[in-house]
Structures are given as structure tokens and as C-alpha cells.
Amino acid sequence: MSQFDVRKVGGRIGAEVVGVDVRDLSDEVFAEIGAALLEHKVLAFRGQDLTDDDQIAFASRFGALTGAHPTVPGDEERPEILPVDSESSRADQWHTDVTFVRTPPKISTLRSLVVPPYGGNTLISNTAAAYRDLPEELRLLAERLWAVHTNDYDYVRPASAGADPEKFAAHREAFVSRVWKTAHPVVRVHPESQERNLFIGGFAQSVVGLSSRESRALLDIFQSYVTRPENVFRWRWAPNDLIVFDNRITQHYAADDYGDLPRLLHRVTVAGDVPVGVDGKESYRVEGDDASHYTPTATAA
Ligand SMILES: [Fe+2]
């Protein structure tokens, strides 16, 4: 019998877990939380008064951790912590974390330190529901396609109000200081649940075998299913919240609607495996190294 409640937030994605302290979970309760994460794709925990070390310890229960990011420097003392700071960047585009490397993280955790009194919500989409929404003809097409994901693309935007233009420019420069390109299946089979899902997002910039114009048109069509309101969970942050999402089967977006108010989250991610398509074929590197400085699951292929 569970001592805690898992309360669905949306019909298709997301649940709030009530009645646990993530610093103190028995193996049995942790296993139930893991199962709930597989089912709901994202779990939210309110009122968790965690330190960085607590967040690292909780994330570690899901597996080995990655570094903060392949290129963006993390916290000086704790290399697993990536500060998500409104002064230096805004993640206001749909993406799955770090899909430009061959082994993107399997799970991301985000913890709120400073939140604006309004706005700055995090949106998370169920990409398996998006896949299931496709008409059969598009589903069959998607299953055959491979997309190249890269961290180096024409992402051009002015610094947001309240952002520090120098920090913004420095973040961008660090982000693309090394370039990776990786081909992933457009339809990925989740390694634990076997659920098929649309594995694209903001780093997917081209489709193998198609022109850039054809690629963009097709990716936009598939992405329109990912961003359908029915498939999206929306989290309104309070301080000391923790959200955990399955990065193998979701995309997310941080709404940049809080002007010059400060917002600071800390991210810790769990290392993931090599994505696999419906035909069993694995993702492969197109450019860049195996990112072994970043993720312990790096493999050479
Ligand atoms: Fe992200």
C-alpha cells in the first residue's frame, strides 16, 4: 500500500506526487515513483527543501549522472549542477535535452530556487501521445525517417528583457564552442516501456535524405502534434519545487513571459542510452566525438 498520492495533472501527461520527502525514500517507494514516472512522463513534487547535494543524491537513484552540459560550464563545486539562470539564457523553444549527442540524458530533474511571481512556467509534452495522434500515413512515414540533431544551428534571438547581454552572448558562445551532429530515429522506441514516440525537438534540424526545405516542412508537421495542448503539461513554479521528467519521451519549453524578473532553477540529469528506432537500428554520430567528457554512457559508434 502506497503511503503517498500520485495525482494526475493532465489527462495525457504529468502527475503531482504528494506526501513524500525525496530525501528519504525507501527502495520500495522509490520503485513506485520510478513506475509512476514511466507512466506519467513527468512528476512534480512541491515543497521539497533541497540542497544541491540532495538533488544530486535523488537524481543518482535513477542511475549515473551526466556532467552539467557538454559545453556550458556547470557549478564550480558541483559539476553535475547546471544553473538555469534567466540572466544568461531562456529555453523558450521546444526541445529534448542534449539530443545532439549520441546518448542524450534519460531523465532531467529541475529544482526551483528563485521563481517570478507570475509566468516562467515550464511546459512538458508527451511525445508518445503525439506519435499516437498522427494519422496512420504520417506515422508510417515518420517511422522510416532519421533526423540529424545539432547544437549548432541558426538560433538567433535578442537578449530578453532583464537578461544580461554579455552573459547571454557568453552562454551562446559556450553553447556552440564544440559542435556535435547525431542522427536519431524520428520515431524512438522507449527502452523500458517500448512505447514509440516522436523524438525530434529543437536540435533536430534536418531529415536524412531530404533537402533543408523538405526537412523543415516535415519536422514542422510532426512537431505540431507534439505541441497540441492536449499533449502538454504546464507547471507553475513555486520555490522549492522539484520536477522530474523522462527525457526519452518528452519535449519541454520554458515560457519567457516574466520580463526582467529573476528566475533560477538547478538542473541535474541522469545519463541515458543510445536511442533505437522501430527497426532496431541505433542512433549514430555524424560529427563530433562521443561526448565521453559529458556522459558516462558514451559509446564510440
Ligand atoms: Fe531543457
Tab-separated table of C-alpha atoms and ligand atoms in Angstrom:
chain	number	residue	atom	x	y	z
A	1	MET	CA	0.000	0.000	0.000
A	2	SER	CA	1.467	3.356	-1.020
A	3	GLN	CA	1.967	5.995	1.630
A	4	PHE	CA	1.764	8.748	-0.968
A	5	ASP	CA	-0.592	10.044	-3.620
A	6	VAL	CA	0.058	10.378	-7.341
A	7	ARG	CA	-2.426	12.922	-8.676
A	8	LYS	CA	-2.728	13.336	-12.408
A	9	VAL	CA	-2.404	16.922	-13.603
A	10	GLY	CA	-3.375	16.472	-17.252
A	11	GLY	CA	-5.259	13.683	-18.961
A	12	ARG	CA	-2.269	12.551	-21.018
A	13	ILE	CA	0.830	13.666	-19.138
A	14	GLY	CA	2.005	14.720	-15.728
A	15	ALA	CA	1.276	13.950	-12.107
A	16	GLU	CA	1.961	15.589	-8.792
A	17	VAL	CA	3.353	13.365	-6.078
A	18	VAL	CA	2.026	14.325	-2.660
A	19	GLY	CA	3.188	13.062	0.704
A	20	VAL	CA	6.846	12.232	0.174
A	21	ASP	CA	10.168	13.781	1.093
A	22	VAL	CA	12.506	12.850	-1.760
A	23	ARG	CA	15.474	12.881	0.646
A	24	ASP	CA	14.033	9.930	2.488
A	25	LEU	CA	12.586	7.264	0.200
A	26	SER	CA	12.711	3.550	0.864
A	27	ASP	CA	13.706	1.383	-2.096
A	28	GLU	CA	10.093	0.265	-2.325
A	29	VAL	CA	8.704	3.797	-2.514
A	30	PHE	CA	11.439	4.821	-4.934
A	31	ALA	CA	10.473	1.901	-7.198
A	32	GLU	CA	6.845	3.087	-7.144
A	33	ILE	CA	7.991	6.594	-8.070
A	34	GLY	CA	10.033	5.162	-10.929
A	35	ALA	CA	6.986	3.289	-12.204
A	36	ALA	CA	4.853	6.443	-11.902
A	37	LEU	CA	7.464	8.366	-13.891
A	38	LEU	CA	7.312	5.804	-16.708
A	39	GLU	CA	3.537	6.102	-16.793
A	40	HIS	CA	3.095	9.867	-16.404
A	41	LYS	CA	6.385	11.021	-18.059
A	42	VAL	CA	6.754	13.919	-15.605
A	43	LEU	CA	6.362	14.013	-11.833
A	44	ALA	CA	6.229	17.155	-9.742
A	45	PHE	CA	6.971	17.454	-6.030
A	46	ARG	CA	6.030	20.608	-4.122
A	47	GLY	CA	7.728	21.927	-1.020
A	48	GLN	CA	10.959	19.927	-1.210
A	49	ASP	CA	13.514	21.951	0.698
A	50	LEU	CA	16.568	20.512	-1.015
A	51	THR	CA	20.232	21.421	-1.181
A	52	ASP	CA	22.259	20.839	-4.336
A	53	ASP	CA	23.644	17.684	-2.731
A	54	ASP	CA	20.110	16.454	-2.005
A	55	GLN	CA	19.106	16.992	-5.632
A	56	ILE	CA	22.241	15.154	-6.802
A	57	ALA	CA	21.550	12.280	-4.388
A	58	PHE	CA	17.931	11.938	-5.533
A	59	ALA	CA	18.813	12.062	-9.239
A	60	SER	CA	21.573	9.479	-8.666
A	61	ARG	CA	18.994	6.904	-7.607
A	62	PHE	CA	17.868	6.763	-11.248
A	63	GLY	CA	21.396	5.982	-12.473
A	64	ALA	CA	24.806	7.521	-13.183
A	65	LEU	CA	24.704	11.291	-13.689
A	66	THR	CA	25.992	13.319	-16.615
A	67	GLY	CA	28.072	16.441	-16.253
A	68	ALA	CA	26.190	19.746	-16.284
A	69	HIS	CA	26.313	20.095	-20.079
A	70	PRO	CA	28.668	19.119	-22.945
A	71	THR	CA	29.787	22.733	-23.415
A	72	VAL	CA	28.131	25.091	-20.915
A	73	PRO	CA	30.122	25.193	-17.667
A	74	GLY	CA	28.313	23.929	-14.571
A	75	ASP	CA	28.573	24.890	-10.951
A	76	GLU	CA	32.226	25.188	-9.904
A	77	GLU	CA	31.941	22.982	-6.849
A	78	ARG	CA	29.387	20.514	-8.126
A	79	PRO	CA	29.962	19.657	-11.796
A	80	GLU	CA	26.590	17.859	-12.072
A	81	ILE	CA	24.625	21.063	-11.433
A	82	LEU	CA	23.621	23.225	-14.394
A	83	PRO	CA	22.272	26.579	-13.207
A	84	VAL	CA	19.309	27.537	-15.435
A	85	ASP	CA	19.506	31.275	-14.955
A	86	SER	CA	17.244	33.853	-16.631
A	87	GLU	CA	20.181	36.271	-16.758
A	88	SER	CA	22.141	34.122	-19.198
A	89	SER	CA	19.605	32.160	-21.276
A	90	ARG	CA	15.937	31.416	-21.867
A	91	ALA	CA	14.858	27.955	-23.040
A	92	ASP	CA	11.891	29.334	-24.959
A	93	GLN	CA	11.832	26.751	-27.679
A	94	TRP	CA	10.597	23.181	-27.645
A	95	HIS	CA	13.433	20.717	-27.158
A	96	THR	CA	14.556	17.481	-25.589
A	97	ASP	CA	17.716	17.944	-23.517
A	98	VAL	CA	21.093	17.420	-25.246
A	99	THR	CA	19.833	15.319	-28.181
A	100	PHE	CA	22.790	16.465	-30.290
A	101	VAL	CA	24.990	13.801	-28.631
A	102	ARG	CA	24.558	10.074	-29.263
A	103	THR	CA	23.495	9.262	-25.694
A	104	PRO	CA	21.201	12.062	-24.503
A	105	PRO	CA	20.189	12.060	-20.829
A	106	LYS	CA	17.386	9.702	-19.820
A	107	ILE	CA	15.984	11.826	-17.030
A	108	SER	CA	16.185	15.514	-16.194
A	109	THR	CA	15.485	17.000	-12.775
A	110	LEU	CA	14.748	20.694	-12.248
A	111	ARG	CA	14.558	22.389	-8.864
A	112	SER	CA	13.344	25.933	-8.295
A	113	LEU	CA	15.489	28.348	-6.288
A	114	VAL	CA	14.131	31.714	-7.469
A	115	VAL	CA	10.825	31.990	-9.309
A	116	PRO	CA	8.975	35.015	-10.640
A	117	PRO	CA	5.592	35.751	-9.022
A	118	TYR	CA	3.925	35.083	-12.366
A	119	GLY	CA	4.952	33.493	-15.658
A	120	GLY	CA	8.059	31.429	-16.320
A	121	ASN	CA	6.038	28.203	-16.400
A	122	THR	CA	7.664	25.037	-17.719
A	123	LEU	CA	5.695	23.161	-20.383
A	124	ILE	CA	6.364	19.473	-20.997
A	125	SER	CA	4.889	17.454	-23.847
A	126	ASN	CA	4.148	13.735	-24.137
A	127	THR	CA	5.800	12.782	-27.433
A	128	ALA	CA	4.303	9.281	-27.343
A	129	ALA	CA	0.803	10.783	-27.312
A	130	ALA	CA	1.926	12.986	-30.216
A	131	TYR	CA	3.024	9.878	-32.135
A	132	ARG	CA	-0.296	8.150	-31.435
A	133	ASP	CA	-2.179	11.236	-32.664
A	134	LEU	CA	-0.570	11.023	-36.109
A	135	PRO	CA	-2.737	9.731	-38.940
A	136	GLU	CA	-1.524	6.302	-39.992
A	137	GLU	CA	0.080	7.540	-43.221
A	138	LEU	CA	2.197	10.072	-41.311
A	139	ARG	CA	3.029	7.512	-38.643
A	140	LEU	CA	4.359	5.113	-41.258
A	141	LEU	CA	6.396	7.894	-42.851
A	142	ALA	CA	7.827	9.056	-39.502
A	143	GLU	CA	8.899	5.502	-38.625
A	144	ARG	CA	11.145	5.392	-41.702
A	145	LEU	CA	12.837	8.749	-41.135
A	146	TRP	CA	16.023	9.766	-39.349
A	147	ALA	CA	16.784	13.313	-38.242
A	148	VAL	CA	20.134	14.977	-37.616
A	149	HIS	CA	20.297	16.831	-34.295
A	150	THR	CA	22.917	19.522	-33.700
A	151	ASN	CA	23.765	22.166	-31.110
A	152	ASP	CA	24.999	24.480	-33.872
A	153	TYR	CA	22.149	25.995	-35.824
A	154	ASP	CA	20.855	29.441	-36.667
A	155	TYR	CA	19.315	30.176	-33.307
A	156	VAL	CA	19.133	33.951	-33.386
A	157	ARG	CA	17.348	35.983	-30.809
A	158	PRO	CA	17.874	39.229	-28.931
A	159	ALA	CA	18.659	39.054	-25.226
A	160	SER	CA	15.402	39.103	-23.244
A	161	ALA	CA	14.433	41.980	-21.017
A	162	GLY	CA	16.214	41.513	-17.721
A	163	ALA	CA	18.878	39.334	-19.223
A	164	ASP	CA	22.463	40.446	-19.111
A	165	PRO	CA	23.523	40.889	-22.788
A	166	GLU	CA	27.117	39.920	-22.009
A	167	LYS	CA	26.081	36.800	-20.098
A	168	PHE	CA	23.652	35.953	-22.891
A	169	ALA	CA	26.387	36.246	-25.521
A	170	ALA	CA	28.857	34.275	-23.385
A	171	HIS	CA	26.309	31.487	-22.879
A	172	ARG	CA	25.639	31.265	-26.590
A	173	GLU	CA	29.352	31.261	-27.396
A	174	ALA	CA	29.986	28.448	-24.900
A	175	PHE	CA	26.982	26.506	-26.189
A	176	VAL	CA	28.410	26.190	-29.704
A	177	SER	CA	32.100	26.089	-28.714
A	178	ARG	CA	32.169	22.456	-29.845
A	179	VAL	CA	29.825	21.033	-32.424
A	180	TRP	CA	28.008	17.724	-32.459
A	181	LYS	CA	25.711	16.243	-35.069
A	182	THR	CA	23.908	12.986	-34.370
A	183	ALA	CA	21.314	11.084	-36.402
A	184	HIS	CA	18.422	9.743	-34.330
A	185	PRO	CA	15.314	7.868	-35.454
A	186	VAL	CA	12.314	10.216	-35.799
A	187	VAL	CA	10.320	7.512	-34.016
A	188	ARG	CA	12.176	6.200	-30.981
A	189	VAL	CA	11.215	3.084	-29.056
A	190	HIS	CA	11.395	3.747	-25.328
A	191	PRO	CA	13.881	1.244	-23.856
A	192	GLU	CA	11.758	0.426	-20.790
A	193	SER	CA	8.108	0.829	-21.810
A	194	GLN	CA	8.635	0.030	-25.529
A	195	GLU	CA	6.367	2.993	-26.292
A	196	ARG	CA	7.007	4.600	-29.650
A	197	ASN	CA	7.398	8.371	-29.643
A	198	LEU	CA	8.356	11.318	-31.847
A	199	PHE	CA	11.993	12.004	-30.971
A	200	ILE	CA	12.628	15.378	-32.608
A	201	GLY	CA	12.630	18.787	-30.880
A	202	GLY	CA	14.638	21.950	-31.371
A	203	PHE	CA	18.006	20.339	-32.074
A	204	ALA	CA	16.549	18.261	-34.935
A	205	GLN	CA	17.485	20.399	-37.895
A	206	SER	CA	17.326	18.132	-40.916
A	207	VAL	CA	15.940	14.829	-42.125
A	208	VAL	CA	18.411	12.360	-43.617
A	209	GLY	CA	17.978	12.221	-47.408
A	210	LEU	CA	15.872	15.375	-47.719
A	211	SER	CA	16.634	18.987	-48.584
A	212	SER	CA	16.578	21.598	-45.822
A	213	ARG	CA	13.260	22.896	-47.130
A	214	GLU	CA	11.666	19.443	-47.197
A	215	SER	CA	13.152	18.665	-43.792
A	216	ARG	CA	11.723	21.802	-42.226
A	217	ALA	CA	8.248	21.220	-43.644
A	218	LEU	CA	8.089	17.634	-42.384
A	219	LEU	CA	9.591	18.392	-38.969
A	220	ASP	CA	7.082	21.228	-38.545
A	221	ILE	CA	4.186	18.883	-39.312
A	222	PHE	CA	5.376	16.278	-36.795
A	223	GLN	CA	6.153	18.943	-34.213
A	224	SER	CA	2.622	20.364	-34.482
A	225	TYR	CA	1.400	17.127	-32.865
A	226	VAL	CA	3.935	17.454	-30.038
A	227	THR	CA	2.701	20.928	-29.107
A	228	ARG	CA	-1.035	20.157	-29.138
A	229	PRO	CA	-2.471	21.458	-25.850
A	230	GLU	CA	-3.879	18.007	-25.009
A	231	ASN	CA	-0.354	16.587	-25.003
A	232	VAL	CA	1.189	19.307	-22.839
A	233	PHE	CA	1.643	19.557	-19.070
A	234	ARG	CA	2.177	23.034	-17.650
A	235	TRP	CA	3.918	23.600	-14.338
A	236	ARG	CA	3.515	26.817	-12.394
A	237	TRP	CA	6.580	27.060	-10.205
A	238	ALA	CA	6.740	27.879	-6.528
A	239	PRO	CA	10.065	27.957	-4.686
A	240	ASN	CA	11.375	24.531	-3.579
A	241	ASP	CA	9.562	22.567	-6.267
A	242	LEU	CA	11.220	19.625	-7.950
A	243	ILE	CA	10.136	18.246	-11.287
A	244	VAL	CA	11.474	15.079	-12.846
A	245	PHE	CA	10.822	14.200	-16.462
A	246	ASP	CA	11.657	11.306	-18.744
A	247	ASN	CA	13.826	12.969	-21.384
A	248	ARG	CA	13.475	9.931	-23.698
A	249	ILE	CA	9.803	10.548	-24.340
A	250	THR	CA	9.103	14.263	-23.761
A	251	GLN	CA	9.922	17.732	-25.024
A	252	HIS	CA	9.851	20.855	-22.893
A	253	TYR	CA	9.710	24.641	-23.159
A	254	ALA	CA	10.235	27.468	-20.658
A	255	ALA	CA	7.771	30.293	-21.240
A	256	ASP	CA	9.676	33.593	-21.443
A	257	ASP	CA	6.856	35.823	-20.192
A	258	TYR	CA	8.258	37.262	-16.958
A	259	GLY	CA	10.173	40.261	-18.309
A	260	ASP	CA	13.125	41.290	-16.171
A	261	LEU	CA	12.150	39.290	-13.085
A	262	PRO	CA	14.790	36.826	-11.880
A	263	ARG	CA	14.314	33.083	-12.313
A	264	LEU	CA	16.811	30.413	-11.260
A	265	LEU	CA	16.490	26.638	-11.432
A	266	HIS	CA	19.140	23.971	-10.934
A	267	ARG	CA	19.217	21.074	-13.368
A	268	VAL	CA	20.725	17.634	-12.791
A	269	THR	CA	20.473	14.966	-15.489
A	270	VAL	CA	20.797	11.198	-15.475
A	271	ALA	CA	22.838	9.526	-18.239
A	272	GLY	CA	20.840	7.808	-20.978
A	273	ASP	CA	21.418	5.097	-23.530
A	274	VAL	CA	21.630	5.081	-27.324
A	275	PRO	CA	18.196	5.648	-28.923
A	276	VAL	CA	16.753	2.855	-31.048
A	277	GLY	CA	14.253	3.110	-33.911
A	278	VAL	CA	11.348	0.810	-34.727
A	279	ASP	CA	13.618	-1.380	-36.882
A	280	GLY	CA	16.120	-1.813	-34.041
A	281	LYS	CA	18.717	0.452	-35.641
A	282	GLU	CA	20.713	2.645	-33.253
A	283	SER	CA	21.485	6.361	-33.446
A	284	TYR	CA	24.845	7.198	-34.980
A	285	ARG	CA	27.333	10.039	-34.850
A	286	VAL	CA	27.627	12.341	-37.878
A	287	GLU	CA	30.061	14.910	-36.458
A	288	GLY	CA	31.843	15.420	-33.156
A	289	ASP	CA	33.244	12.988	-30.630
A	290	ASP	CA	31.463	10.541	-28.318
A	291	ALA	CA	30.959	13.242	-25.619
A	292	SER	CA	32.575	10.950	-23.048
A	293	HIS	CA	33.640	14.033	-21.056
A	294	TYR	CA	29.948	14.689	-20.519
A	295	THR	CA	28.175	11.369	-20.185
A	296	PRO	CA	29.348	8.057	-18.697
A	297	THR	CA	27.224	6.087	-21.204
A	298	ALA	CA	29.110	7.471	-24.210
A	299	THR	CA	29.873	4.845	-26.817
A	300	ALA	CA	32.097	5.174	-29.812
A	301	ALA	CA	29.830	4.147	-32.718
B	1	FE	FE	15.943	21.824	-21.405
